[in-house]
Coordinates of C-alpha atoms in Angstrom, one line a residue:
M1 CA -18.6 7.2 8.5
L2 CA -19.1 10.4 6.4
S3 CA -20.0 9.7 2.8
R4 CA -17.1 11.9 1.5
V5 CA -14.6 9.9 3.6
A6 CA -15.9 6.6 2.3
D7 CA -15.9 7.8 -1.3
S8 CA -12.3 9.1 -1.0
L9 CA -11.0 5.9 0.6
Y10 CA -12.8 3.8 -2.0
W11 CA -11.5 5.8 -5.0
M12 CA -8.0 6.1 -3.6
S13 CA -7.8 2.3 -3.6
R14 CA -9.4 1.9 -7.0
Y15 CA -7.0 4.3 -8.7
L16 CA -4.0 2.8 -7.1
E17 CA -5.1 -0.7 -8.1
R18 CA -5.7 0.6 -11.7
A19 CA -2.2 2.1 -11.8
E20 CA -0.6 -1.1 -10.7
H21 CA -2.6 -3.2 -13.1
S22 CA -1.7 -0.9 -16.1
A23 CA 1.9 -0.9 -15.1
R24 CA 1.9 -4.7 -14.9
V25 CA 0.3 -5.3 -18.3
V26 CA 2.6 -2.8 -20.1
D27 CA 5.6 -4.2 -18.3
V28 CA 4.8 -7.8 -19.4
H29 CA 4.3 -6.8 -23.0
L30 CA 7.5 -4.8 -23.2
N31 CA 9.3 -7.9 -22.2
L32 CA 7.4 -10.1 -24.7
M33 CA 8.7 -7.8 -27.5
L34 CA 12.1 -9.5 -27.1
D35 CA 10.6 -12.8 -28.3
E36 CA 8.0 -11.7 -30.9
S37 CA 8.1 -11.3 -34.6
S38 CA 7.7 -7.9 -36.1
G39 CA 4.3 -8.9 -37.6
S40 CA 2.7 -9.6 -34.3
T41 CA 3.7 -6.3 -32.6
D42 CA 0.7 -4.2 -33.6
R43 CA -1.8 -7.0 -32.9
R44 CA -0.4 -7.5 -29.4
W45 CA -0.3 -3.8 -28.5
A46 CA -3.8 -3.4 -29.9
R47 CA -4.9 -5.8 -27.3
V48 CA -3.1 -3.8 -24.6
I49 CA -4.8 -0.6 -25.8
S50 CA -8.2 -2.3 -25.7
S51 CA -7.8 -4.1 -22.4
L52 CA -6.7 -0.9 -20.6
N53 CA -9.3 1.3 -22.3
L54 CA -6.7 3.6 -23.7
S55 CA -8.5 4.6 -26.8
P56 CA -12.3 4.8 -26.4
G57 CA -13.7 5.8 -29.8
E58 CA -10.4 7.3 -30.8
K59 CA -8.4 6.6 -34.0
V60 CA -4.9 5.5 -33.2
K61 CA -2.3 7.8 -34.8
G62 CA 1.1 6.2 -35.6
D63 CA 1.9 2.6 -34.6
M64 CA 0.2 0.8 -31.7
Y65 CA 3.4 0.5 -29.7
T66 CA 4.0 4.3 -29.6
F67 CA 0.4 5.0 -28.8
A68 CA 0.4 2.4 -25.9
Q69 CA 3.6 4.0 -24.6
A70 CA 2.2 7.5 -24.4
H71 CA -1.3 6.7 -23.2
G72 CA -0.2 4.0 -20.9
F73 CA 2.2 6.4 -19.1
D74 CA -0.6 9.0 -19.0
Q75 CA -3.0 6.6 -17.4
I76 CA -0.6 5.4 -14.8
S77 CA 0.4 8.9 -13.9
S78 CA -3.2 10.2 -13.8
C79 CA -4.3 7.3 -11.6
I80 CA -1.5 7.9 -9.1
V81 CA -2.3 11.7 -9.0
Q82 CA -6.0 10.9 -8.4
A83 CA -5.1 8.3 -5.7
R84 CA -2.9 10.8 -3.9
E85 CA -5.6 13.6 -4.1
N86 CA -8.2 11.3 -2.6
A87 CA -5.8 10.3 0.2
R88 CA -5.1 14.0 0.9
Q89 CA -8.8 14.6 1.4
V90 CA -8.9 12.0 4.1
R91 CA -5.5 12.5 5.5
E92 CA -6.8 12.2 9.1
Q93 CA -8.3 8.8 8.3
I94 CA -5.2 7.0 7.1
S95 CA -1.9 6.3 8.8
S96 CA 1.2 8.5 8.4
E97 CA 3.0 5.6 6.8
M98 CA 0.3 5.2 4.2
W99 CA 0.4 8.9 3.3
E100 CA 4.2 8.9 3.2
Q101 CA 4.4 5.9 0.8
L102 CA 1.7 7.2 -1.5
N103 CA 3.2 10.7 -1.5
R104 CA 6.6 9.3 -2.3
L105 CA 5.2 7.5 -5.4
F106 CA 3.4 10.7 -6.4
L107 CA 6.5 12.8 -6.3
E108 CA 8.5 10.3 -8.2
V109 CA 5.9 10.2 -11.0
R110 CA 5.6 14.0 -11.1
R111 CA 9.3 14.6 -11.6
M112 CA 9.5 12.3 -14.6
G113 CA 8.1 13.0 -18.0
I114 CA 7.3 10.4 -20.7
A115 CA 10.6 11.1 -22.5
D116 CA 12.6 10.4 -19.3
V117 CA 10.7 7.1 -18.8
W118 CA 10.7 5.6 -22.3
D119 CA 14.1 6.9 -23.4
E120 CA 15.9 5.6 -20.3
Q121 CA 14.6 2.8 -18.2
P122 CA 10.8 2.2 -18.7
L123 CA 11.0 -1.2 -17.0
D124 CA 12.5 0.3 -13.9
F125 CA 9.7 2.9 -13.8
L126 CA 7.0 0.3 -14.2
R127 CA 8.6 -2.0 -11.6
S128 CA 8.7 1.0 -9.2
V129 CA 5.0 1.6 -9.7
K130 CA 4.1 -2.0 -9.0
E131 CA 6.4 -2.4 -6.0
S132 CA 5.2 0.9 -4.5
S133 CA 1.5 -0.2 -4.9
H134 CA 2.2 -3.5 -3.3
L135 CA 4.1 -1.8 -0.4
F136 CA 1.2 0.6 0.1
Q137 CA -1.3 -2.3 0.3
G138 CA 1.0 -4.0 2.9
I139 CA 1.4 -0.8 4.9
T140 CA -2.4 -0.3 4.8
D141 CA -3.1 -3.8 6.2
S142 CA -0.4 -3.3 8.9
T143 CA -1.0 0.2 10.1
M144 CA -4.8 0.9 9.7
N145 CA -7.6 -0.3 11.9
H146 CA -9.6 -3.0 10.0
G147 CA -12.8 -1.2 10.5
E148 CA -15.3 0.4 8.1
G149 CA -12.7 2.6 6.4
W150 CA -10.4 -0.3 5.7
Q151 CA -13.3 -2.3 4.3
F152 CA -14.1 0.5 1.8
I153 CA -10.4 0.4 0.7
Q154 CA -10.7 -3.4 0.3
A155 CA -14.0 -3.0 -1.6
G156 CA -12.4 -0.5 -4.0
R157 CA -9.3 -2.6 -4.6
F158 CA -11.1 -5.9 -5.4
L159 CA -13.9 -4.4 -7.4
E160 CA -11.3 -2.7 -9.6
R161 CA -9.3 -5.9 -9.8
A162 CA -12.4 -8.1 -10.8
F163 CA -13.4 -5.6 -13.5
A164 CA -9.9 -5.0 -15.0
T165 CA -9.1 -8.8 -15.0
A166 CA -12.4 -9.6 -16.8
K167 CA -11.7 -7.0 -19.4
L168 CA -8.1 -8.3 -19.9
L169 CA -9.3 -11.9 -20.2
D170 CA -12.1 -11.0 -22.6
V171 CA -9.7 -9.1 -25.0
H172 CA -7.2 -11.9 -25.0
F173 CA -9.6 -14.8 -25.4
R174 CA -11.5 -13.0 -28.2
D175 CA -8.4 -13.5 -30.4
Y176 CA -8.3 -17.2 -29.4
L177 CA -12.0 -17.7 -30.2
D178 CA -11.6 -15.9 -33.5
A179 CA -8.9 -18.4 -34.4
D180 CA -11.4 -21.3 -34.0
G181 CA -9.5 -22.7 -31.1
A182 CA -6.2 -23.1 -33.0
M183 CA -3.2 -22.9 -30.7
D184 CA 0.1 -22.9 -32.6
S185 CA 3.6 -22.0 -31.2
S186 CA 3.0 -18.3 -31.4
M187 CA -0.2 -18.6 -29.3
H188 CA 1.9 -20.5 -26.7
L189 CA 3.7 -17.2 -26.0
E190 CA 0.4 -15.4 -25.8
W191 CA -0.9 -17.6 -23.0
I192 CA 2.3 -17.1 -21.1
G193 CA 1.9 -13.4 -21.5
L194 CA -1.7 -13.4 -20.3
L195 CA -0.8 -15.4 -17.2
R196 CA 2.2 -13.1 -16.4
S197 CA -0.1 -10.1 -16.9
C198 CA -2.1 -11.5 -14.0
T199 CA 1.1 -12.5 -12.0
A200 CA -0.2 -16.0 -12.4
F201 CA 2.3 -18.0 -14.5
E202 CA 4.1 -19.7 -11.6
A203 CA 0.9 -20.2 -9.6
Y204 CA -0.7 -21.8 -12.7
C205 CA 2.2 -24.1 -13.2
K206 CA 1.9 -25.3 -9.6
V207 CA -1.7 -26.3 -10.2
Y208 CA -1.6 -27.5 -13.9
T209 CA 2.2 -27.9 -14.6
A210 CA 3.3 -26.0 -17.7
D211 CA 0.6 -27.6 -19.9
L212 CA -1.0 -24.4 -21.3
R213 CA -4.5 -25.0 -22.4
P214 CA -7.0 -22.2 -23.0
E215 CA -9.7 -23.8 -20.9
R216 CA -7.3 -24.3 -18.0
V217 CA -6.1 -20.7 -18.2
A218 CA -9.7 -19.6 -18.2
E219 CA -10.6 -21.8 -15.3
F220 CA -7.6 -20.7 -13.2
L221 CA -8.0 -16.9 -13.8
L222 CA -11.8 -17.0 -13.5
L223 CA -12.7 -19.6 -10.9
N224 CA -9.7 -20.3 -8.7
S225 CA -10.7 -19.4 -5.1
E226 CA -7.1 -19.3 -3.7
F227 CA -5.2 -17.1 -6.3
P228 CA -5.3 -13.4 -5.4
H229 CA -5.6 -12.2 -9.0
S230 CA -8.4 -14.5 -10.1
I231 CA -11.9 -13.0 -10.6
R232 CA -13.4 -15.5 -8.1
F233 CA -10.9 -14.5 -5.3
A234 CA -11.5 -10.8 -6.0
V235 CA -15.3 -11.2 -5.8
D236 CA -15.1 -13.3 -2.6
Q237 CA -13.1 -10.5 -0.9
L238 CA -15.4 -7.9 -2.3
Q239 CA -18.5 -9.6 -0.9
Q240 CA -16.9 -10.0 2.5
S241 CA -16.0 -6.3 2.7
L242 CA -19.5 -5.2 1.6
E243 CA -21.1 -7.5 4.2
C244 CA -18.8 -6.1 6.9
I245 CA -19.8 -2.5 5.9
H246 CA -23.5 -3.5 5.9
D247 CA -23.1 -5.0 9.4
S248 CA -21.4 -1.8 10.7
T249 CA -24.0 0.6 9.2
S250 CA -27.1 -1.4 10.2
S251 CA -28.8 0.1 7.1
K252 CA -31.5 -1.9 5.4
K253 CA -30.6 -0.6 2.0
S254 CA -26.9 -1.4 2.4
G255 CA -27.9 -5.1 2.2
R256 CA -28.7 -4.6 -1.5
V257 CA -25.1 -4.0 -2.3
A258 CA -23.9 -7.1 -0.6
K259 CA -26.6 -9.1 -2.3
L260 CA -25.4 -7.9 -5.7
A261 CA -21.9 -9.1 -4.9
G262 CA -23.3 -12.4 -3.6
R263 CA -25.2 -13.0 -6.9
L264 CA -21.9 -12.5 -8.8
R265 CA -20.1 -14.8 -6.4
A266 CA -22.8 -17.5 -6.9
E267 CA -22.4 -17.3 -10.7
L268 CA -18.7 -17.8 -10.4
S269 CA -19.1 -20.6 -7.9
F270 CA -21.8 -22.7 -9.5
T271 CA -21.7 -22.1 -13.3
P272 CA -20.0 -25.1 -14.9
L273 CA -16.8 -24.4 -16.8
E274 CA -18.2 -26.0 -20.0
E275 CA -21.1 -23.6 -19.9
I276 CA -18.7 -20.6 -19.4
M277 CA -16.5 -21.7 -22.3
A278 CA -19.5 -22.0 -24.6
G279 CA -20.3 -18.3 -24.1
L280 CA -17.0 -16.9 -22.8
H281 CA -17.4 -13.4 -24.2
E282 CA -20.9 -13.1 -22.8
F283 CA -19.8 -14.4 -19.4
F284 CA -17.0 -11.7 -19.2
E285 CA -19.6 -9.1 -20.2
T286 CA -21.8 -10.3 -17.4
V287 CA -19.0 -10.0 -14.9
R288 CA -18.2 -6.5 -15.9
D289 CA -21.9 -5.5 -16.0
Q290 CA -22.4 -6.8 -12.5
C291 CA -19.3 -5.1 -11.2
S292 CA -20.7 -1.8 -12.6
Q293 CA -24.0 -2.5 -10.9
I294 CA -22.2 -3.1 -7.6
H295 CA -20.3 0.2 -8.0
T296 CA -23.4 2.1 -8.8
A297 CA -25.3 0.6 -5.9
T298 CA -22.4 1.4 -3.5
N299 CA -22.4 5.0 -4.7
Q300 CA -26.1 5.3 -4.3
V301 CA -26.3 3.7 -0.8
Y302 CA -23.1 5.1 0.8
V303 CA -22.2 8.3 -1.1
S304 CA -24.9 10.1 -3.0
Y305 CA -27.9 9.1 -1.0
Q306 CA -30.7 11.5 -0.1
V307 CA -31.0 12.7 3.5
E308 CA -34.6 11.4 3.7
A309 CA -33.5 7.9 2.6
A310 CA -30.8 7.9 5.3
L311 CA -33.3 8.8 8.0
E312 CA -35.7 6.1 6.8
A313 CA -32.9 3.5 7.0

């Protein structure tokens, strides 16, 4: 497969996953505003801003809610535009149904401005982004050959999911750790919001009932191997895709990428929960750092490699 094709499929998937994740987090916190006190509004939206990387090194002007609205909408729109542009560049590699679905979402976003969204029905817009993203993933799995190109789409999706979820959990648990483990009635709503931000509340209740304990929330969203939005599940799928790509390319250097994913999977599989909870922030940083290493290695091996290196492989 040409490197430009692999790169476009990979980033198409990452951008769409990022748009869906951002829409989901903003949607959940808009709903939580109905049950919160006015004093907790800025603190909650500050977490949203941090978890979505909406203000890197930038001073927030105005209240947190207004800032999150404007920049959250910009990020979602930008990701959809970028996903569509990457899909356009590899139009011949994806199915007509995939292109039509992504183009439909792109046109819907382009015709709406932030005033249209937030002054009318923001929840409808966010729900549309989430449903369109899920539909695109289903169409992709149903209409595209599950070969090398499909594996790059999977790798992009699950690498983005693992990184974004680790960032989201780190920001939320930092508030918990700063409170010395205290969990009052207001924190109860925060844990529900965190689980819903990962579409995990009902799945969590099926495993642990409605007994919300921080260590159980961490265990479920970090280490559960069966829930699609846990970090462990995402890393499992990422490693499988990278191993399939390695097998199809028969390149010695491509094995390095799969090994990096295998190392992260091993840490999630064999590190005791007690050890993770003792250094939770550091563990989340490790997950994000290793995701970044996997991304860099993927780019070096499959996209920006030197011709001489390819001939040697």
